[in-house]
Amino acid sequence: MDDILQHFKVCGALLEGHFILSSGLHSPQYLQCALALQIPADAMGYGELIARRYSGRQIDTVASPAIGGLVIGFAVAKALGVRFVWTERQNGEMTLRRGFTVENGEQILVVEDVITTGGSTRECIAALEAQGATVVAAASIIDRSNGIADVGVPRISLVEMDVPSYAPEYCPMCLKGLPAVKPGSRVAAT
Ligand SMILES: [Zn+2]
């Protein structure tokens, strides 16, 4: 777990400082998981770490919510030797498209890069179950909810983090007068 966070920091996938999140909240940490998965061998390594947690379990298919789950979901499917499908939003609703189908009772593992509230994973599970599949578990590299997010099926993560966020008027870093950064610009500059 320390190795994973260290790797995230080296890749710039985990930044520390004073950030303005897309929600408008301020946080001392910023996570951009995609940066830790740029090198296919790294992505496959994370895929194997997740797949190992399901050895001996019947998993027919790995599914992920696009876009965040695509790389890690593919890597987990490769490690498990099963097929990989994804769900995506159409008019705001998470659906199975592109001719992907799932069978009645097909045992599915749903994989995401980061779970924050679990919303995308829950929507992905609902879309698969609506087609008759059985989602047996969910997994992510990072759990930003510190174990709290409930997706309705057993869930694991490689790393649990408790990332604080603050309304600007209560932000301790603002109170200290530290300048806040929007992460996109910071990432591009480093
Ligand atoms: Zn602040």
mmCIF file with all atom_site columns, N, CA and C in Angstrom, residues 102 104 108 122-136 151-153:
data_model
loop_
_atom_site.group_PDB
_atom_site.id
_atom_site.type_symbol
_atom_site.label_atom_id
_atom_site.label_alt_id
_atom_site.label_comp_id
_atom_site.label_asym_id
_atom_site.label_entity_id
_atom_site.label_seq_id
_atom_site.pdbx_PDB_ins_code
_atom_site.Cartn_x
_atom_site.Cartn_y
_atom_site.Cartn_z
_atom_site.occupancy
_atom_site.B_iso_or_equiv
_atom_site.pdbx_formal_charge
_atom_site.auth_seq_id
_atom_site.auth_comp_id
_atom_site.auth_asym_id
_atom_site.auth_atom_id
_atom_site.pdbx_PDB_model_num
ATOM 1  N N  . VAL A 1 102 ? -24.794 -9.275  -21.699 1.00 0.00 ? 102 VAL A N  1
ATOM 2  C CA . VAL A 1 102 ? -24.459 -10.159 -20.580 1.00 0.00 ? 102 VAL A CA 1
ATOM 3  C C  . VAL A 1 102 ? -25.582 -11.179 -20.450 1.00 0.00 ? 102 VAL A C  1
ATOM 4  N N  . ASN A 1 104 ? -27.994 -14.107 -18.432 1.00 0.00 ? 104 ASN A N  1
ATOM 5  C CA . ASN A 1 104 ? -28.644 -14.351 -17.162 1.00 0.00 ? 104 ASN A CA 1
ATOM 6  C C  . ASN A 1 104 ? -27.714 -15.118 -16.244 1.00 0.00 ? 104 ASN A C  1
ATOM 7  N N  . ILE A 1 108 ? -20.231 -11.329 -12.527 1.00 0.00 ? 108 ILE A N  1
ATOM 8  C CA . ILE A 1 108 ? -19.448 -10.164 -12.968 1.00 0.00 ? 108 ILE A CA 1
ATOM 9  C C  . ILE A 1 108 ? -18.752 -9.472  -11.791 1.00 0.00 ? 108 ILE A C  1
ATOM 10 N N  . ARG A 1 122 ? -22.104 1.895   -8.592  1.00 0.00 ? 122 ARG A N  1
ATOM 11 C CA . ARG A 1 122 ? -23.508 1.512   -8.354  1.00 0.00 ? 122 ARG A CA 1
ATOM 12 C C  . ARG A 1 122 ? -24.312 1.580   -9.650  1.00 0.00 ? 122 ARG A C  1
ATOM 13 N N  . GLU A 1 123 ? -24.081 2.624   -10.437 1.00 0.00 ? 123 GLU A N  1
ATOM 14 C CA . GLU A 1 123 ? -24.820 2.757   -11.705 1.00 0.00 ? 123 GLU A CA 1
ATOM 15 C C  . GLU A 1 123 ? -24.432 1.663   -12.693 1.00 0.00 ? 123 GLU A C  1
ATOM 16 N N  . CYS A 1 124 ? -23.142 1.317   -12.707 1.00 0.00 ? 124 CYS A N  1
ATOM 17 C CA . CYS A 1 124 ? -22.662 0.238   -13.581 1.00 0.00 ? 124 CYS A CA 1
ATOM 18 C C  . CYS A 1 124 ? -23.304 -1.083  -13.167 1.00 0.00 ? 124 CYS A C  1
ATOM 19 N N  . ILE A 1 125 ? -23.343 -1.344  -11.865 1.00 0.00 ? 125 ILE A N  1
ATOM 20 C CA . ILE A 1 125 ? -23.958 -2.578  -11.345 1.00 0.00 ? 125 ILE A CA 1
ATOM 21 C C  . ILE A 1 125 ? -25.430 -2.635  -11.734 1.00 0.00 ? 125 ILE A C  1
ATOM 22 N N  . ALA A 1 126 ? -26.123 -1.516  -11.582 1.00 0.00 ? 126 ALA A N  1
ATOM 23 C CA . ALA A 1 126 ? -27.560 -1.483  -11.895 1.00 0.00 ? 126 ALA A CA 1
ATOM 24 C C  . ALA A 1 126 ? -27.792 -1.793  -13.378 1.00 0.00 ? 126 ALA A C  1
ATOM 25 N N  . ALA A 1 127 ? -26.936 -1.227  -14.255 1.00 0.00 ? 127 ALA A N  1
ATOM 26 C CA . ALA A 1 127 ? -27.094 -1.458  -15.701 1.00 0.00 ? 127 ALA A CA 1
ATOM 27 C C  . ALA A 1 127 ? -26.896 -2.930  -16.041 1.00 0.00 ? 127 ALA A C  1
ATOM 28 N N  . LEU A 1 128 ? -25.928 -3.578  -15.374 1.00 0.00 ? 128 LEU A N  1
ATOM 29 C CA . LEU A 1 128 ? -25.637 -4.992  -15.643 1.00 0.00 ? 128 LEU A CA 1
ATOM 30 C C  . LEU A 1 128 ? -26.748 -5.889  -15.093 1.00 0.00 ? 128 LEU A C  1
ATOM 31 N N  . GLU A 1 129 ? -27.211 -5.558  -13.885 1.00 0.00 ? 129 GLU A N  1
ATOM 32 C CA . GLU A 1 129 ? -28.260 -6.368  -13.273 1.00 0.00 ? 129 GLU A CA 1
ATOM 33 C C  . GLU A 1 129 ? -29.574 -6.232  -14.042 1.00 0.00 ? 129 GLU A C  1
ATOM 34 N N  . ALA A 1 130 ? -29.787 -5.064  -14.649 1.00 0.00 ? 130 ALA A N  1
ATOM 35 C CA . ALA A 1 130 ? -30.994 -4.866  -15.461 1.00 0.00 ? 130 ALA A CA 1
ATOM 36 C C  . ALA A 1 130 ? -31.013 -5.819  -16.656 1.00 0.00 ? 130 ALA A C  1
ATOM 37 N N  . GLN A 1 131 ? -29.820 -6.272  -17.064 1.00 0.00 ? 131 GLN A N  1
ATOM 38 C CA . GLN A 1 131 ? -29.704 -7.227  -18.181 1.00 0.00 ? 131 GLN A CA 1
ATOM 39 C C  . GLN A 1 131 ? -29.665 -8.670  -17.687 1.00 0.00 ? 131 GLN A C  1
ATOM 40 N N  . GLY A 1 132 ? -29.803 -8.879  -16.382 1.00 0.00 ? 132 GLY A N  1
ATOM 41 C CA . GLY A 1 132 ? -29.880 -10.239 -15.847 1.00 0.00 ? 132 GLY A CA 1
ATOM 42 C C  . GLY A 1 132 ? -28.586 -10.779 -15.271 1.00 0.00 ? 132 GLY A C  1
ATOM 43 N N  . ALA A 1 133 ? -27.490 -10.009 -15.368 1.00 0.00 ? 133 ALA A N  1
ATOM 44 C CA . ALA A 1 133 ? -26.215 -10.488 -14.830 1.00 0.00 ? 133 ALA A CA 1
ATOM 45 C C  . ALA A 1 133 ? -26.230 -10.451 -13.303 1.00 0.00 ? 133 ALA A C  1
ATOM 46 N N  . THR A 1 134 ? -25.301 -11.194 -12.706 1.00 0.00 ? 134 THR A N  1
ATOM 47 C CA . THR A 1 134 ? -25.152 -11.187 -11.253 1.00 0.00 ? 134 THR A CA 1
ATOM 48 C C  . THR A 1 134 ? -23.812 -10.538 -10.917 1.00 0.00 ? 134 THR A C  1
ATOM 49 N N  . VAL A 1 135 ? -23.845 -9.356  -10.336 1.00 0.00 ? 135 VAL A N  1
ATOM 50 C CA . VAL A 1 135 ? -22.595 -8.702  -9.948  1.00 0.00 ? 135 VAL A CA 1
ATOM 51 C C  . VAL A 1 135 ? -22.200 -9.244  -8.575  1.00 0.00 ? 135 VAL A C  1
ATOM 52 N N  . VAL A 1 136 ? -21.067 -9.951  -8.541  1.00 0.00 ? 136 VAL A N  1
ATOM 53 C CA . VAL A 1 136 ? -20.684 -10.645 -7.310  1.00 0.00 ? 136 VAL A CA 1
ATOM 54 C C  . VAL A 1 136 ? -19.784 -9.804  -6.426  1.00 0.00 ? 136 VAL A C  1
ATOM 55 N N  . VAL A 1 151 ? -21.665 0.004   -2.203  1.00 0.00 ? 151 VAL A N  1
ATOM 56 C CA . VAL A 1 151 ? -22.130 -0.180  -3.576  1.00 0.00 ? 151 VAL A CA 1
ATOM 57 C C  . VAL A 1 151 ? -23.106 -1.352  -3.679  1.00 0.00 ? 151 VAL A C  1
ATOM 58 N N  . GLY A 1 152 ? -23.469 -1.940  -2.552  1.00 0.00 ? 152 GLY A N  1
ATOM 59 C CA . GLY A 1 152 ? -24.491 -2.986  -2.529  1.00 0.00 ? 152 GLY A CA 1
ATOM 60 C C  . GLY A 1 152 ? -23.971 -4.389  -2.759  1.00 0.00 ? 152 GLY A C  1
ATOM 61 N N  . VAL A 1 153 ? -22.670 -4.509  -3.078  1.00 0.00 ? 153 VAL A N  1
ATOM 62 C CA . VAL A 1 153 ? -22.030 -5.834  -3.200  1.00 0.00 ? 153 VAL A CA 1
ATOM 63 C C  . VAL A 1 153 ? -20.706 -5.757  -2.440  1.00 0.00 ? 153 VAL A C  1
#
